[in-house]
Coordinates of C-alpha atoms and ligand atoms in Angstrom, one line a residue:
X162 CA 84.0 312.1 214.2
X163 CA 83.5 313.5 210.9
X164 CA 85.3 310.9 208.7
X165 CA 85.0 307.6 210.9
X166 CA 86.9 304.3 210.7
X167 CA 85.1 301.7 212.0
X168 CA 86.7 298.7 212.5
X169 CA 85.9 295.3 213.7
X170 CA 87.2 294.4 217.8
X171 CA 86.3 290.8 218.0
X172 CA 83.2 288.5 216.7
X173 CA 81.9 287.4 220.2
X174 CA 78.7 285.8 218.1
X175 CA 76.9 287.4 220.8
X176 CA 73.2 286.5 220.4
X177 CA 72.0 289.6 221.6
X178 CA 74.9 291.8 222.1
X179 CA 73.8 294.7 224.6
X180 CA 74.7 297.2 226.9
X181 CA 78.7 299.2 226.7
X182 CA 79.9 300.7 229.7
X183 CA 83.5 301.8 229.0
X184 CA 85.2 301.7 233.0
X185 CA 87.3 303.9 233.1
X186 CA 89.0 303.1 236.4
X187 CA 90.4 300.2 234.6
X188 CA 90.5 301.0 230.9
X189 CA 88.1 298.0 230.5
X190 CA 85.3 297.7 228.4
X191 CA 82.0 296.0 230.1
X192 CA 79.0 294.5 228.1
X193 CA 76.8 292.0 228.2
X194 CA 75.2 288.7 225.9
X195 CA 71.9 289.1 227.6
X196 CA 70.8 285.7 226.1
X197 CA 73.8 283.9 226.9
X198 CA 73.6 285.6 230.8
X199 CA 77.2 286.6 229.7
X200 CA 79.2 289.3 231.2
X201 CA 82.0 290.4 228.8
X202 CA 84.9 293.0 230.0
X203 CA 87.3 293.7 227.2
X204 CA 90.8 294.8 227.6
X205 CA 92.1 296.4 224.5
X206 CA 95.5 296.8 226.0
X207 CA 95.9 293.2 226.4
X208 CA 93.2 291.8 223.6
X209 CA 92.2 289.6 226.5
X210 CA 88.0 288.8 227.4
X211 CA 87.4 287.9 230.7
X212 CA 83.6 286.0 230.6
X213 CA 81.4 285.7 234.1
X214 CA 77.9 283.9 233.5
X215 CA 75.2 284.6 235.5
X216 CA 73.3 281.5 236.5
X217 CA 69.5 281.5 236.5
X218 CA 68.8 284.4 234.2
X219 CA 69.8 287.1 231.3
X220 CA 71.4 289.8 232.2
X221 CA 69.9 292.9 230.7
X222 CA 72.7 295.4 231.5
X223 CA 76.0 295.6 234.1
X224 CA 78.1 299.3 235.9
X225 CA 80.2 299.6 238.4
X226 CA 79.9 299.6 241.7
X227 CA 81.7 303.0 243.9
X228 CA 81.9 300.1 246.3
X229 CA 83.4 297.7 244.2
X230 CA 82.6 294.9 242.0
X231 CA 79.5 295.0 239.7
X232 CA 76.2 296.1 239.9
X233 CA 73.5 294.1 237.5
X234 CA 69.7 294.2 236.4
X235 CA 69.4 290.6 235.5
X236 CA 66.3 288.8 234.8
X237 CA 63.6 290.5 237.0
X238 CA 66.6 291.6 239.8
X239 CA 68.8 294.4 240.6
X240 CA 72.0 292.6 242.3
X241 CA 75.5 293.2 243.2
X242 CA 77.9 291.0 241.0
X243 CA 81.6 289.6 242.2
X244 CA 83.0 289.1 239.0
X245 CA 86.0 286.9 240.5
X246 CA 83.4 284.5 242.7
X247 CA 80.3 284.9 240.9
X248 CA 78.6 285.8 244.4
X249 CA 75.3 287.7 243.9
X250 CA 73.6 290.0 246.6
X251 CA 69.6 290.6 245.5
X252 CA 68.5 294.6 246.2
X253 CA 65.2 294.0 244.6
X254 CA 62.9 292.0 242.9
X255 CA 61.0 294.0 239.9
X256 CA 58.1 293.2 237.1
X257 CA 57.4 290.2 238.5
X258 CA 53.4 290.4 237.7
X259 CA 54.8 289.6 233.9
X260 CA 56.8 286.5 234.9
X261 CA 57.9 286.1 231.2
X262 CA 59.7 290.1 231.1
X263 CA 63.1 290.9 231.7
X264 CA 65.1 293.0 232.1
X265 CA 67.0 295.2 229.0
X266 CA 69.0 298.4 229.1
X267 CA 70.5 299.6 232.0
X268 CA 72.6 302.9 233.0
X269 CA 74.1 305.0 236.0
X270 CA 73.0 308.8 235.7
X271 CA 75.8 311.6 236.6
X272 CA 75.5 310.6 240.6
X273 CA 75.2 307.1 240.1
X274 CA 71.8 305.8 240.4
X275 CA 71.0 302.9 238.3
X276 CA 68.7 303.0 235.9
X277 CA 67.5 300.0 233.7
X278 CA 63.8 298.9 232.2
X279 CA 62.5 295.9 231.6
X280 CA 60.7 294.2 228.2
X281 CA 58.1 291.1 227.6
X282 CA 59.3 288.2 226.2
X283 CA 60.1 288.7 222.4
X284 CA 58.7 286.2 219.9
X285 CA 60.4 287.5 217.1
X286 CA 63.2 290.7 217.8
X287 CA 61.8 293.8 218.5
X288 CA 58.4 292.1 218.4
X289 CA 57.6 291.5 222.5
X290 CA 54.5 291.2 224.2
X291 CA 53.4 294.6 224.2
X292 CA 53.5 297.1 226.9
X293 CA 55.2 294.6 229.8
X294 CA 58.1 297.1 230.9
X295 CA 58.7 299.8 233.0
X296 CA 61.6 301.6 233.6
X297 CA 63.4 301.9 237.3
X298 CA 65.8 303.3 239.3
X299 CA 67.7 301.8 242.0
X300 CA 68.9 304.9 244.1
X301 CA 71.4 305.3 246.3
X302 CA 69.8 304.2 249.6
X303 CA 68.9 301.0 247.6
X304 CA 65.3 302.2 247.3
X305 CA 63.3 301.5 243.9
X306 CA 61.4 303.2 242.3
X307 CA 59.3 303.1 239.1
X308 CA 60.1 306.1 236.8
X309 CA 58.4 305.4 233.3
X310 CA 56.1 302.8 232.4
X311 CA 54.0 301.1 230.7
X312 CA 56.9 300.5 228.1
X313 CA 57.1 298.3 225.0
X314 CA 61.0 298.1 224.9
X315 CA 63.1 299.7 227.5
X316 CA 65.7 301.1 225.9
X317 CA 69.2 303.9 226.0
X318 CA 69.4 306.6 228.5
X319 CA 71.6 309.6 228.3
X320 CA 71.6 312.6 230.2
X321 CA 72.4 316.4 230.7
X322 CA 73.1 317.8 234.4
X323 CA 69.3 318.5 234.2
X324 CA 67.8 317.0 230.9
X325 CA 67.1 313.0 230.6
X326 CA 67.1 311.5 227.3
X327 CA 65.2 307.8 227.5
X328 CA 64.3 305.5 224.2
X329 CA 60.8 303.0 224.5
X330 CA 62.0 301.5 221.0
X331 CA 58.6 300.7 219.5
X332 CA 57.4 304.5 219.6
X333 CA 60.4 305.4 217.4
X334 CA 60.8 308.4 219.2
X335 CA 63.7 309.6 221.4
X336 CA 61.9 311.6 224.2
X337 CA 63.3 313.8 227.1
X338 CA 62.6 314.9 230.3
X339 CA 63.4 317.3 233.0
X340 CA 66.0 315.9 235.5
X341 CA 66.6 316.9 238.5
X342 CA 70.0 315.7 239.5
X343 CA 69.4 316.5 243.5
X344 CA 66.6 314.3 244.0
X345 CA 66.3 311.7 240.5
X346 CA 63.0 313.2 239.9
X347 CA 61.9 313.2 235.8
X348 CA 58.9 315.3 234.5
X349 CA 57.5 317.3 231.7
X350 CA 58.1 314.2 228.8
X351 CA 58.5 315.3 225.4
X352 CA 59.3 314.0 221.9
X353 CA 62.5 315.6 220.6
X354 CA 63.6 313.1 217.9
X355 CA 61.7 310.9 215.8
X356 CA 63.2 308.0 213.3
X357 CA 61.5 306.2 210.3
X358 CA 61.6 302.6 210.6
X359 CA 61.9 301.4 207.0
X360 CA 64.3 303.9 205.9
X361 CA 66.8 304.0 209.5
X362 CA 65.6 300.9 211.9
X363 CA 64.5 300.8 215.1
X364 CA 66.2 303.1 217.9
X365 CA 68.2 301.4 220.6
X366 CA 71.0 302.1 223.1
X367 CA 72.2 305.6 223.0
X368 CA 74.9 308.4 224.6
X369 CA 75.6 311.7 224.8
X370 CA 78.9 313.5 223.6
X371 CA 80.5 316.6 225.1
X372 CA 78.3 318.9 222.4
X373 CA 75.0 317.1 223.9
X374 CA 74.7 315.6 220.7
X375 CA 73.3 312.2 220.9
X376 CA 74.8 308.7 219.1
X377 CA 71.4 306.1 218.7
X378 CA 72.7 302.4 217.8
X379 CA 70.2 301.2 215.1
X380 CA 68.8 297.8 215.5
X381 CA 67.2 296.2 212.0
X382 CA 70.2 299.1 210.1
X383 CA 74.3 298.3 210.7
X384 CA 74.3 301.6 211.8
X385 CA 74.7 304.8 214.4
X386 CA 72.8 308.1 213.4
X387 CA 74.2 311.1 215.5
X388 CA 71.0 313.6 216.1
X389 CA 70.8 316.5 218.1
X390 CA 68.0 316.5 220.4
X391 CA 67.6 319.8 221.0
X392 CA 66.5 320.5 217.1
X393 CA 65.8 316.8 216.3
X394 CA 68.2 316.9 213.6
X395 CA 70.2 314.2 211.8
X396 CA 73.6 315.4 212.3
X397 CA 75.6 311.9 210.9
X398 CA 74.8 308.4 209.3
X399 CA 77.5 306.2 210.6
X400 CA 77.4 302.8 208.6
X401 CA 78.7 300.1 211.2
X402 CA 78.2 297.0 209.1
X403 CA 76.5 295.9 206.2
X404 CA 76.4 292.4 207.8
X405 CA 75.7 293.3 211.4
X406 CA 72.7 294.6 210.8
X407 CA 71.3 294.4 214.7
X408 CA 73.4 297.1 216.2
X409 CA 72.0 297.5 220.0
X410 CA 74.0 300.3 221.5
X411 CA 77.0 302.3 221.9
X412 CA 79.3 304.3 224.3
X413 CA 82.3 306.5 224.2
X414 CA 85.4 304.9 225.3
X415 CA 89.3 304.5 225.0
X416 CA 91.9 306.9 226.6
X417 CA 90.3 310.1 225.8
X418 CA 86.9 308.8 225.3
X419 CA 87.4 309.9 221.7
X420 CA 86.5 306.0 220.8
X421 CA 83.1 305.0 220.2
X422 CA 82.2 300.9 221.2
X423 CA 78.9 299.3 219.1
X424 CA 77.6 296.1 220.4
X425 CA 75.6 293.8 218.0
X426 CA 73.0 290.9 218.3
X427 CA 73.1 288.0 215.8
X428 CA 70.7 287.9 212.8
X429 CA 69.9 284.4 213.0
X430 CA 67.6 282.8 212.6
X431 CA 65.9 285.5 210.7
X432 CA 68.8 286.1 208.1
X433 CA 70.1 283.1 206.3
X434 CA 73.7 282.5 208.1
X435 CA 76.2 284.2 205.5
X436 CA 80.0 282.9 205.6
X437 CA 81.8 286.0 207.2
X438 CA 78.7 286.0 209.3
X439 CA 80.0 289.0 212.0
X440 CA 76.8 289.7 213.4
X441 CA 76.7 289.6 217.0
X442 CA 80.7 291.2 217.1
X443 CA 82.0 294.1 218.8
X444 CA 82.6 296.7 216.7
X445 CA 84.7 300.0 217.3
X446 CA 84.6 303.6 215.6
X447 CA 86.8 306.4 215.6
X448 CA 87.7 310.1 214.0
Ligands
LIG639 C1 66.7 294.4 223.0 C2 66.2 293.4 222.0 C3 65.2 294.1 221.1 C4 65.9 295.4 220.5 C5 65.0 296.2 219.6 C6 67.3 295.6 222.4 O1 67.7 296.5 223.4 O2 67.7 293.8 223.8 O3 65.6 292.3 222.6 O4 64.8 293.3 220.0 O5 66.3 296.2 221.6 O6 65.6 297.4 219.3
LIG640 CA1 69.6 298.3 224.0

């Protein structure tokens, strides 16, 4: 993506846009509104949205089930989702000692378990009651387990056959670990980039692309800044929107996966509400 068009896919006025997944099985694209407990699954064939809500909580992030249906970390629960019935099957309660967290980012890693973190309760964006998440993953067997914590803001997860790359957005950092594929198991934490947050915003959601580059959604910035974490270089600044200024994550998608999704949150109330007010859309770039 050296020269990128980005282009507008559809002003959901998402309040806090989160969380791509492009499924591939059915050329769909899944997000979430994690404020408005929304499940979103674009079609881009069709230019159709079909909309599940999830009573009783947000909905911090949403994959795939191998099984079928949906698989969600929503509120303080990991839960199977039927997007046609809205049925709901609780694996696991989590973070429940801060009753006002939630969960936030969520994503499988390359043999399916399902990763997501929580955050405290935000009184202002990106300003939560510090240190309230942790980061888990649901395994296989349906077991738990606690990988990373304490964390301010749970945040994007990439990985490597054997490196994880995991974002706690208040350090500012993007850090990686050794990943062992076999058995889930992280260790050996580094810092491999770092981002100023004046000059590029805060780092959100992130992915990886075939030349383990990484693409980190900047929240506070309208943009995605493509860094290689093995140098903890800037590669690319891609400008998303000069309006959108809360951009939350990203994903490859499209046929060939050559098409990169940005989700959005909505910058009221803290912006004045501007007449071709976009933020909170669904934004789409590509080469
Ligand atoms: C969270 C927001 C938070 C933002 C900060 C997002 O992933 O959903 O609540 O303000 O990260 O970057
Ligand atoms: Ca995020």
């Amino acid at each position: 993506m050296s020269s990128v068009k980005v282009e507008l896919v559809h002003n959901y006025d998402c309040q806090l846009g989160e969380g791509p997944h492009w499924d591939d099985q059915t050329q769909t694209l899944l997000f979430v509104d994690i404020d408005n407990s929304a499940i979103h699954r674009w079609n881009p064939a069709t230019k159709q949205t079909k909309t599940t809500i999830v009573k009783d909580s947000s909905i911090g992030a949403v994959v795939p089930r191998k099984s079928g249906g949906l698989m969600i970390a929503a509120g303080h629960r990991f839960a199977s989702w039927n997007e046609n019935t809205g049925e709901s099957e609780t694996f696991k309660e989590v973070n429940l000692e801060f009753p006002t967290s939630r969960f936030n980012d969520g994503k499988c890693d390359p043999v399916g378990r399902f990763w997501a973190g929580t955050m405290g309760r935000e009184s202002a964006a990106a300003s939560p009651d510090r240190l309230q998440g942790k980061l888990y993953c649901l395994d296989i067997d349906h077991s738990v387990r606690t990988k990373v914590y304490p964390v301010d803001i749970s945040n994007g997860l990439s990985w490597t056959s054997n490196v994880m790359y995991y974002c706690d957005s208040l350090k500012l950092t993007i850090d990686a670990y050794d990943y062992d594929v076999t058995t889930g198991d992280i260790k050996n934490m580094r810092e491999v980039v770092k981002f100023d947050r004046e000059k590029e915003g805060v780092p959100d959601g992130h992915c990886i692309d075939t030349d383990g580059n990484l693409w980190v959604a900047m929240f506070f910035t309208g943009q995605v800044i493509k860094v290689d974490p093995r140098t903890g270089e800037k590669l690319q600044y891609v400008k998303v929107s000069d309006i959108a200024l809360k951009t939350t994550s990203v994903c490859f998608g499209g046929p060939n996966l050559d098409e990169m999704y940005v989700t959005s949150a909505r910058n009221k109330p803290l912006m004045e509400p501007t007449e071709n007010d976009i933020s909170g859309a669904l934004f789409k770039a590509s080469g």
